[in-house]
Short mmCIF file of C-alpha atoms in Angstrom, two decimals:
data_model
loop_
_atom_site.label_atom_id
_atom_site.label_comp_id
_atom_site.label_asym_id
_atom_site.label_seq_id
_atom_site.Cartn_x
_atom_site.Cartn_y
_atom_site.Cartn_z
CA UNK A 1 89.57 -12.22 -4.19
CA UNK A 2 91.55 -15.42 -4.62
CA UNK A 3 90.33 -18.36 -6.48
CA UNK A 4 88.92 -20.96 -4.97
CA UNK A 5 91.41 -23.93 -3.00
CA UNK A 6 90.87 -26.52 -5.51
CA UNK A 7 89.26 -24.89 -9.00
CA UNK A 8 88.91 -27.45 -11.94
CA UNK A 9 90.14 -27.61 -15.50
CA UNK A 10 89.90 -29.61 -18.25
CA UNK A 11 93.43 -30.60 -19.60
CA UNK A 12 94.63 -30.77 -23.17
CA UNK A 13 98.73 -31.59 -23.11
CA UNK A 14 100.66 -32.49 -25.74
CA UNK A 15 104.23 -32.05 -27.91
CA UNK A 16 104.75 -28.91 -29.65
CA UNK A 17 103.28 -29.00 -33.30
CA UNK A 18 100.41 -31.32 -32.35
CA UNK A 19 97.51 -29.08 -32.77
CA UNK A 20 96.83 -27.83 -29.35
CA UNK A 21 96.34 -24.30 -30.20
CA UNK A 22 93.22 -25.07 -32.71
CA UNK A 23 91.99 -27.70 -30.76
CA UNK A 24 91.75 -26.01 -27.08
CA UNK A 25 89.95 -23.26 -29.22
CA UNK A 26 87.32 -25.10 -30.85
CA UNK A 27 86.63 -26.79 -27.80
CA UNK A 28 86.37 -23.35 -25.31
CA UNK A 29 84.27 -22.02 -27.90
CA UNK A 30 81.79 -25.63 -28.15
CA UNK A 31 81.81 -25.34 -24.06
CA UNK A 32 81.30 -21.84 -23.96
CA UNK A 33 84.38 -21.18 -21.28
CA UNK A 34 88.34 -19.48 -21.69
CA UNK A 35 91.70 -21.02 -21.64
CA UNK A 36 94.86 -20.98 -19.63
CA UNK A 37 97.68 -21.84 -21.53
CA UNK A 38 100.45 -23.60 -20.19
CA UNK A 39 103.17 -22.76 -22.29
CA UNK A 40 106.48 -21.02 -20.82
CA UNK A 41 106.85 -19.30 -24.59
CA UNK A 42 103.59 -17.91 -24.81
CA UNK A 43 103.63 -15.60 -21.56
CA UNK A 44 106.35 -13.31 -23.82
CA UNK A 45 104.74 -10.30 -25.27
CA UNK A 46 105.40 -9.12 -29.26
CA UNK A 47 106.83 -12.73 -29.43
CA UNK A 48 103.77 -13.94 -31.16
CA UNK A 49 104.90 -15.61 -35.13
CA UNK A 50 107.97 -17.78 -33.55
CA UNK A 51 105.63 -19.17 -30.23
CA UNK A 52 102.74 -19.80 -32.40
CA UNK A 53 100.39 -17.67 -30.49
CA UNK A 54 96.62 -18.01 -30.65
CA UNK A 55 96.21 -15.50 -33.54
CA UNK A 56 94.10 -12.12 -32.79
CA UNK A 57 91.01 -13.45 -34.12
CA UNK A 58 91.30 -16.18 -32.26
CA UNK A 59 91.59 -14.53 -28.81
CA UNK A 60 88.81 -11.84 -30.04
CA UNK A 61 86.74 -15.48 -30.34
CA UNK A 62 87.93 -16.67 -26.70
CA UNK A 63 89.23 -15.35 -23.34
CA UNK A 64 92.97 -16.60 -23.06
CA UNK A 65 95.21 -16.09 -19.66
CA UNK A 66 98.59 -16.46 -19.12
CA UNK A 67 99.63 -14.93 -22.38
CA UNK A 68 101.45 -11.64 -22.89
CA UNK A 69 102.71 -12.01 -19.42
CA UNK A 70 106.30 -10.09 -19.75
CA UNK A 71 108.42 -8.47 -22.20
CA UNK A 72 111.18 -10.52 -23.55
CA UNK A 73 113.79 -8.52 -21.49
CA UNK A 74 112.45 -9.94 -18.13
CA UNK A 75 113.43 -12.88 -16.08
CA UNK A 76 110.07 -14.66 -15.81
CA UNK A 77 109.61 -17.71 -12.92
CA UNK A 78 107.17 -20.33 -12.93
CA UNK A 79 106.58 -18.32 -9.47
CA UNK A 80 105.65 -15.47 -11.54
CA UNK A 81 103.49 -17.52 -13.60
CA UNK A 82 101.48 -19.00 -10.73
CA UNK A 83 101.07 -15.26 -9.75
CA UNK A 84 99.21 -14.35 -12.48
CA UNK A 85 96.69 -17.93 -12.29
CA UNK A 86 96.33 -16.57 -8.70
CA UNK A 87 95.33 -13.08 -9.63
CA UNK A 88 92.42 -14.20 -11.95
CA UNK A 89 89.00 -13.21 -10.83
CA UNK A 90 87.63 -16.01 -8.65
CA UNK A 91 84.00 -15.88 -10.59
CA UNK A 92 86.36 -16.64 -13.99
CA UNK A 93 86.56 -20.02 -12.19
CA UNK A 94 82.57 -20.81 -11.89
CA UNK A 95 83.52 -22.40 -15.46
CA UNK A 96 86.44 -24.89 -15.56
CA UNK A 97 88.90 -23.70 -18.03
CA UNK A 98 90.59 -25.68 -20.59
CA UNK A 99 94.11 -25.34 -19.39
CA UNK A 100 96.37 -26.37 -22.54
CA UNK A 101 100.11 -26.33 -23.07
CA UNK A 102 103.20 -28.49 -23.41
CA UNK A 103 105.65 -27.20 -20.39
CA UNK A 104 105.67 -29.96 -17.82
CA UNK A 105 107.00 -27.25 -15.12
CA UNK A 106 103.40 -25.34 -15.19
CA UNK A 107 101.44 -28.04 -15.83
CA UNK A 108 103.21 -29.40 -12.49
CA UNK A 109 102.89 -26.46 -10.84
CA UNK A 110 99.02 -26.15 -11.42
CA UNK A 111 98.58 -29.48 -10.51
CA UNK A 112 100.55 -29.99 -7.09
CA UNK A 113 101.41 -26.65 -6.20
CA UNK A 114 105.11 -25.07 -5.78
CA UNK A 115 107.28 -26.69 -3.39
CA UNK A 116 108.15 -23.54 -0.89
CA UNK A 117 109.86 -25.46 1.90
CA UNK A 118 111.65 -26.96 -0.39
CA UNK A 119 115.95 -26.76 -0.96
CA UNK A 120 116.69 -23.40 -1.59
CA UNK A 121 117.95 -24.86 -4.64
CA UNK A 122 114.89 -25.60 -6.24
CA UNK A 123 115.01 -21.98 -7.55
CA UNK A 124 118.48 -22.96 -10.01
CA UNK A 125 116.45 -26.11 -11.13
CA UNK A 126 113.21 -23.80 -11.98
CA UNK A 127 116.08 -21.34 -14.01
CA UNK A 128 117.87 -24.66 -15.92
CA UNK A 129 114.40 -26.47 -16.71
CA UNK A 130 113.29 -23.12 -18.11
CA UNK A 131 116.23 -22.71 -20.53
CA UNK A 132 116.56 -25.97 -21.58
CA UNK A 133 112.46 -25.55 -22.39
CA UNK A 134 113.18 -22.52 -24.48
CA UNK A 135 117.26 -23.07 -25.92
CA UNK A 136 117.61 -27.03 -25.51
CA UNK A 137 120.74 -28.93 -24.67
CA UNK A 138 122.88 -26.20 -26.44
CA UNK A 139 121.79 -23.51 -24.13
CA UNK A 140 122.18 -25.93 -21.38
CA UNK A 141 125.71 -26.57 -21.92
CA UNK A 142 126.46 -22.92 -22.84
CA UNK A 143 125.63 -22.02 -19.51
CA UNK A 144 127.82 -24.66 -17.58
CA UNK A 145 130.70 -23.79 -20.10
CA UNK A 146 130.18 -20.25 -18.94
CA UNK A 147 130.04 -20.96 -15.57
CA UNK A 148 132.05 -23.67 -14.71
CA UNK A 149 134.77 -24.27 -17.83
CA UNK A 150 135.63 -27.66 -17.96
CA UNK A 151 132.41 -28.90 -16.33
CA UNK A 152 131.15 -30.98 -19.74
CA UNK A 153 134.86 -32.88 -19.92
CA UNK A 154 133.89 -34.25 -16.54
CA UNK A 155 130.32 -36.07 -17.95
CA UNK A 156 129.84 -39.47 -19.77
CA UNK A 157 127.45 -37.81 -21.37
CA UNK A 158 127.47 -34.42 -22.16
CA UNK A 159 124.12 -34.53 -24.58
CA UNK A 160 121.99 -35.85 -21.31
CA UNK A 161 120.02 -33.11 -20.03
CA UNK A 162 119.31 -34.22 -16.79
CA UNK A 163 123.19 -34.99 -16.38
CA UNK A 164 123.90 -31.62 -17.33
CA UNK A 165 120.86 -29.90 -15.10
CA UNK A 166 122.77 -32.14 -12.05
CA UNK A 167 125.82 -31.15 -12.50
CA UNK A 168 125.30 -27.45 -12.83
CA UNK A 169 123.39 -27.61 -9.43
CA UNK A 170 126.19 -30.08 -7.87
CA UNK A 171 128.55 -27.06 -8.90
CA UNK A 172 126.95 -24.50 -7.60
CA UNK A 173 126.66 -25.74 -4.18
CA UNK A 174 124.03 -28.81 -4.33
CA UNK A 175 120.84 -31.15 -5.22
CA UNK A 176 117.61 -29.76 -4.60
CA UNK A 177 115.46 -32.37 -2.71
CA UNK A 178 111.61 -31.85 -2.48
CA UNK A 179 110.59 -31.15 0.67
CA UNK A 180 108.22 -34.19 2.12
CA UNK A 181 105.18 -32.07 2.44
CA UNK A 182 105.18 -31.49 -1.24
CA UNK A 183 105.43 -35.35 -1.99
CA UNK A 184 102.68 -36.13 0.47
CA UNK A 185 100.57 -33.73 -1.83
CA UNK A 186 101.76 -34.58 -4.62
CA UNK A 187 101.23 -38.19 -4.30
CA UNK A 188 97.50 -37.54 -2.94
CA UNK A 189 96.69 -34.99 -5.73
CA UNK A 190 93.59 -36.88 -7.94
CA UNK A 191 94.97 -36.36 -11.48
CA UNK A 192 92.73 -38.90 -13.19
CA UNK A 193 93.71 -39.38 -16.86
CA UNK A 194 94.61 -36.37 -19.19
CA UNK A 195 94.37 -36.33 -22.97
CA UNK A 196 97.51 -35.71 -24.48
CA UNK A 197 97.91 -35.52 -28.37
CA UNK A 198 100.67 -36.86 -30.03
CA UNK A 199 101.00 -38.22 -33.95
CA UNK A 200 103.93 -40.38 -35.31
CA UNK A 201 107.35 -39.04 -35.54
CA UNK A 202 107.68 -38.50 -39.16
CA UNK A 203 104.07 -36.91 -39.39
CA UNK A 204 105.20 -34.62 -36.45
CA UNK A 205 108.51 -34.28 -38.35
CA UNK A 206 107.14 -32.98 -41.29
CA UNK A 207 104.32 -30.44 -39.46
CA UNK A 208 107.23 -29.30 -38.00
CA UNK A 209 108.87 -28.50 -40.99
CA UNK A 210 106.19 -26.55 -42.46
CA UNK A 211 105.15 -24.64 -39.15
CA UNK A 212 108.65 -23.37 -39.11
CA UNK A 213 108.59 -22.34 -42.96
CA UNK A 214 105.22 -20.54 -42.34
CA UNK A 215 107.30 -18.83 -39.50
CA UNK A 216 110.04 -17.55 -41.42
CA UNK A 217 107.64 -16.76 -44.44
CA UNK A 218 105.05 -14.49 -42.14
CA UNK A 219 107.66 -12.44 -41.00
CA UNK A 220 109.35 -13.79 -38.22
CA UNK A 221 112.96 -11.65 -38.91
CA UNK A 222 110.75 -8.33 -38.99
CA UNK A 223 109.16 -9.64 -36.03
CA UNK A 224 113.09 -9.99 -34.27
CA UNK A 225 114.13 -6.98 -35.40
CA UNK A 226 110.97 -5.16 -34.04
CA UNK A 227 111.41 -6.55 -30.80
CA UNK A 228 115.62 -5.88 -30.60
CA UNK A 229 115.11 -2.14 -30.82
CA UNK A 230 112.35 -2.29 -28.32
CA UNK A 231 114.58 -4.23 -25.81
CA UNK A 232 117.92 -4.25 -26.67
CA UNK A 233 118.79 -7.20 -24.08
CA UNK A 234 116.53 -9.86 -23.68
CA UNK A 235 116.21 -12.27 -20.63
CA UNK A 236 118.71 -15.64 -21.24
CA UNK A 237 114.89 -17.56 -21.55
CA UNK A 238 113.88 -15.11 -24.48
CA UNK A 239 117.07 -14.94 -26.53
CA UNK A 240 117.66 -18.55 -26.50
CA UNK A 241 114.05 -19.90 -27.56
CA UNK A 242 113.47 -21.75 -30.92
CA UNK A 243 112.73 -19.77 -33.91
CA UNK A 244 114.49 -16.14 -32.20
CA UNK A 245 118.17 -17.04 -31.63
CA UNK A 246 118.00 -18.43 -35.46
CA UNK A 247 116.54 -15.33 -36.66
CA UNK A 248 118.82 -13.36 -34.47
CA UNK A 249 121.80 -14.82 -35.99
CA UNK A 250 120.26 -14.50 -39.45
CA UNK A 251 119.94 -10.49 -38.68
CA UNK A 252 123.67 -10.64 -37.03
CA UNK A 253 124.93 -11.99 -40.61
CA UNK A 254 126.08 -15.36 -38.68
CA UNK A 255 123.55 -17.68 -40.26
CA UNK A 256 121.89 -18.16 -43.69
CA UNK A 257 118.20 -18.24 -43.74
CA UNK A 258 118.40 -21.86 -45.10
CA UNK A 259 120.44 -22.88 -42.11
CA UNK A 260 118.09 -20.72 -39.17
CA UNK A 261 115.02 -22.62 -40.67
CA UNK A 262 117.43 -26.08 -40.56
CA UNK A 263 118.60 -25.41 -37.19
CA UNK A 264 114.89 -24.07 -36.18
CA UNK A 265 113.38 -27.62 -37.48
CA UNK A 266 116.07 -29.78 -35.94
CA UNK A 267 115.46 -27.62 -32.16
CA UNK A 268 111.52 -27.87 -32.33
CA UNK A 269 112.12 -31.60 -33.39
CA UNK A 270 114.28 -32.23 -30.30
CA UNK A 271 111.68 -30.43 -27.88
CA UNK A 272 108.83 -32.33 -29.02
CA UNK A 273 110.91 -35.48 -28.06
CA UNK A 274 111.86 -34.04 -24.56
CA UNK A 275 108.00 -33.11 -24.16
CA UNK A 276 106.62 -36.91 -24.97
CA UNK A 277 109.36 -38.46 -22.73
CA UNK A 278 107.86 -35.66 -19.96
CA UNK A 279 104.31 -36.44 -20.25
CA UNK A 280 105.19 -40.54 -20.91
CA UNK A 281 106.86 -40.50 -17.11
CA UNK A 282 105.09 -37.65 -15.35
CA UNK A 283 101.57 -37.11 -16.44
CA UNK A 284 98.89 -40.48 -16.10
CA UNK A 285 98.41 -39.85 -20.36
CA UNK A 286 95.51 -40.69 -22.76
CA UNK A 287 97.51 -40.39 -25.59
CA UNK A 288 95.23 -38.93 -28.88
CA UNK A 289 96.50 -39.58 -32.07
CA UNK A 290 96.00 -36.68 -34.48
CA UNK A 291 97.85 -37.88 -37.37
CA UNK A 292 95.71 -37.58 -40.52
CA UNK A 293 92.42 -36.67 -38.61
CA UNK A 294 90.25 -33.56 -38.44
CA UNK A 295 89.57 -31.28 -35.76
CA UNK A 296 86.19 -32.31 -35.04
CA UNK A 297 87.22 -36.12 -34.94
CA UNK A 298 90.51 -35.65 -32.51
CA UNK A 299 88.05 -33.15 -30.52
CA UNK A 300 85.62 -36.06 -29.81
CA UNK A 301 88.30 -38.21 -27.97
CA UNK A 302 89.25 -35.56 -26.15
CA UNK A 303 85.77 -34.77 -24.55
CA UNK A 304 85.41 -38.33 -24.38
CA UNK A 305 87.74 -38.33 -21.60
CA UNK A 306 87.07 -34.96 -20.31
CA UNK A 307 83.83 -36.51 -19.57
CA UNK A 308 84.75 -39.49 -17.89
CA UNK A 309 83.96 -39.42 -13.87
CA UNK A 310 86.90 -37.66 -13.19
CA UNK A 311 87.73 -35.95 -16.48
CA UNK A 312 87.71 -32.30 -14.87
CA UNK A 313 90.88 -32.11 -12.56
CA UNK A 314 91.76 -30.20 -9.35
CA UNK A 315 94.41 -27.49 -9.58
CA UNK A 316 96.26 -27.61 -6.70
CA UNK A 317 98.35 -24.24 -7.21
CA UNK A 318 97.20 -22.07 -3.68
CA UNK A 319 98.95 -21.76 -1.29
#
């Protein structure tokens, strides 16, 4: 049985390193409901230190979905994704969910559905906005220098994402457009106000630095090594997220740890900026600060606007 048209959720966005995990758990377990995370890392199985996974005891405390979706050797789509939200027992959805997560494509996706008419196209953006979510810029431009040599030489600037997303599609044959259907309901989806946590840059700075040391320091080589003799070759998504391709290269002899853990900091660093800039232009944001606060403070101003009139949201993801 499908879910219903238009189920609600309470959403809880935010830059990596923020303190979504704990605070999407504290709060399912206050309201008594589960959580769908929204986080194009997470849906990897075995890849648990690197992605900051809810921990076991955590998810033997609370029901999480879209988690341990694929293993890393599979091409995973946002399609795919949307699959699995759509295969979730339709009574799960008598109690809105806290959906929680920092990758603007699912968070779009719940929220206004997939654009299906669309440019054919649309599928090579899905495939470029997914590596640059899990390998950056670098990934970006290792795929146009791959595919089209010489492609960078012809940008002003080579470092611009979205100038390096366009021009891949532009040279593979064009610009995806969204169909007008998908605007219309996009533009008359009611997405009220969503809290999204964020903390200044040199507090996020320096949880980021020692998230990644606790990384490295619970085992996140074994972890890589584990999951290379399982699967041999990973999907291009999997081998170039944060955290993996540094311990990769540490295991391949081609990096120091010192370096991976420099190189790991400076990546997570630049994705938290892409993910502010994301939810500062595309999501209506109630920006949180949770700087030096605790849980139970930062978790007040967050159902604060959860309760507001229209603080639970409809998901617009069926077809």
């Amino acid at each position: 049985m499908k879910p219903p048209l238009k189920p609600g959720a309470l959403i809880l966005a935010g830059p990596t390193a923020t303190g979504k995990t704990d605070l999407a758990h504290q709060l399912a377990r206050r309201r008594g409901t589960w959580i769908l995370s929204a986080d194009s890392m997470l849906i990897y199985r075995g890849m648990d230190i690197g992605t900051a996974k809810p921990t076991p005891e955590q998810m033997a405390e609370c029901v999480y979905r879209g988690i341990n979706l694929a293993s890393p050797d599979a091409r995973f789509s946002v399609h795919d994704y949307l699959d699995a939200v759509r295969a979730i027992p339709a009574e799960a959805w008598e109690t809105p969910p806290i959906v929680v997560g920092g990758t603007g494509l699912y968070l779009n996706a719940l929220l206004y559905g997939l654009d299906d008419q669309g440019a054919p196209e649309s599928d090579i953006r899905e495939e470029l906005e997914a590596l640059l979510e899990s390998g950056g810029i670098e990934a970006l431009q290792a795929r146009a220098h791959d595919t089209f040599p010489g492609l960078l030489d012809q940008l002003q600037d080579p470092r611009n994402p979205r100038r390096v997303i366009r021009a891949i599609e532009r040279a593979i044959g064009g610009s995806p457009r969204h169909s007008d259907a998908w605007l219309t309901r996009r533009a008359a989806a009611r997405c009220p106000q969503v809290p999204v946590l964020d903390c200044a840059p040199a507090v996020l700075s320096e949880r980021i630095q020692h998230r990644v040391a606790r990384m490295y320091a619970a085992g996140l080589l074994e972890e890589v090594r584990a999951l290379r003799a399982a699967f041999p070759v990973w999907s291009e998504t999997a081998g170039q997220a944060i955290g993996y391709a540094e311990a990769a290269a540490v295991l391949d002899g081609a990096l120091g740890l010192d370096e991976a853990i420099a190189r790991t900091c400076a990546r997570t660093r630049r994705l938290a900026k892409r993910q502010r800039t994301w939810f500062r232009h595309q999501l209506p944001a109630r920006w949180i600060d949770t700087g030096d606060r605790s849980l139970d403070d930062v978790a007040m101003d967050i159902e604060r606007v959860w309760k507001e009139p229209d603080g639970c949201i409809d998901l617009h993801f069926n077809p």
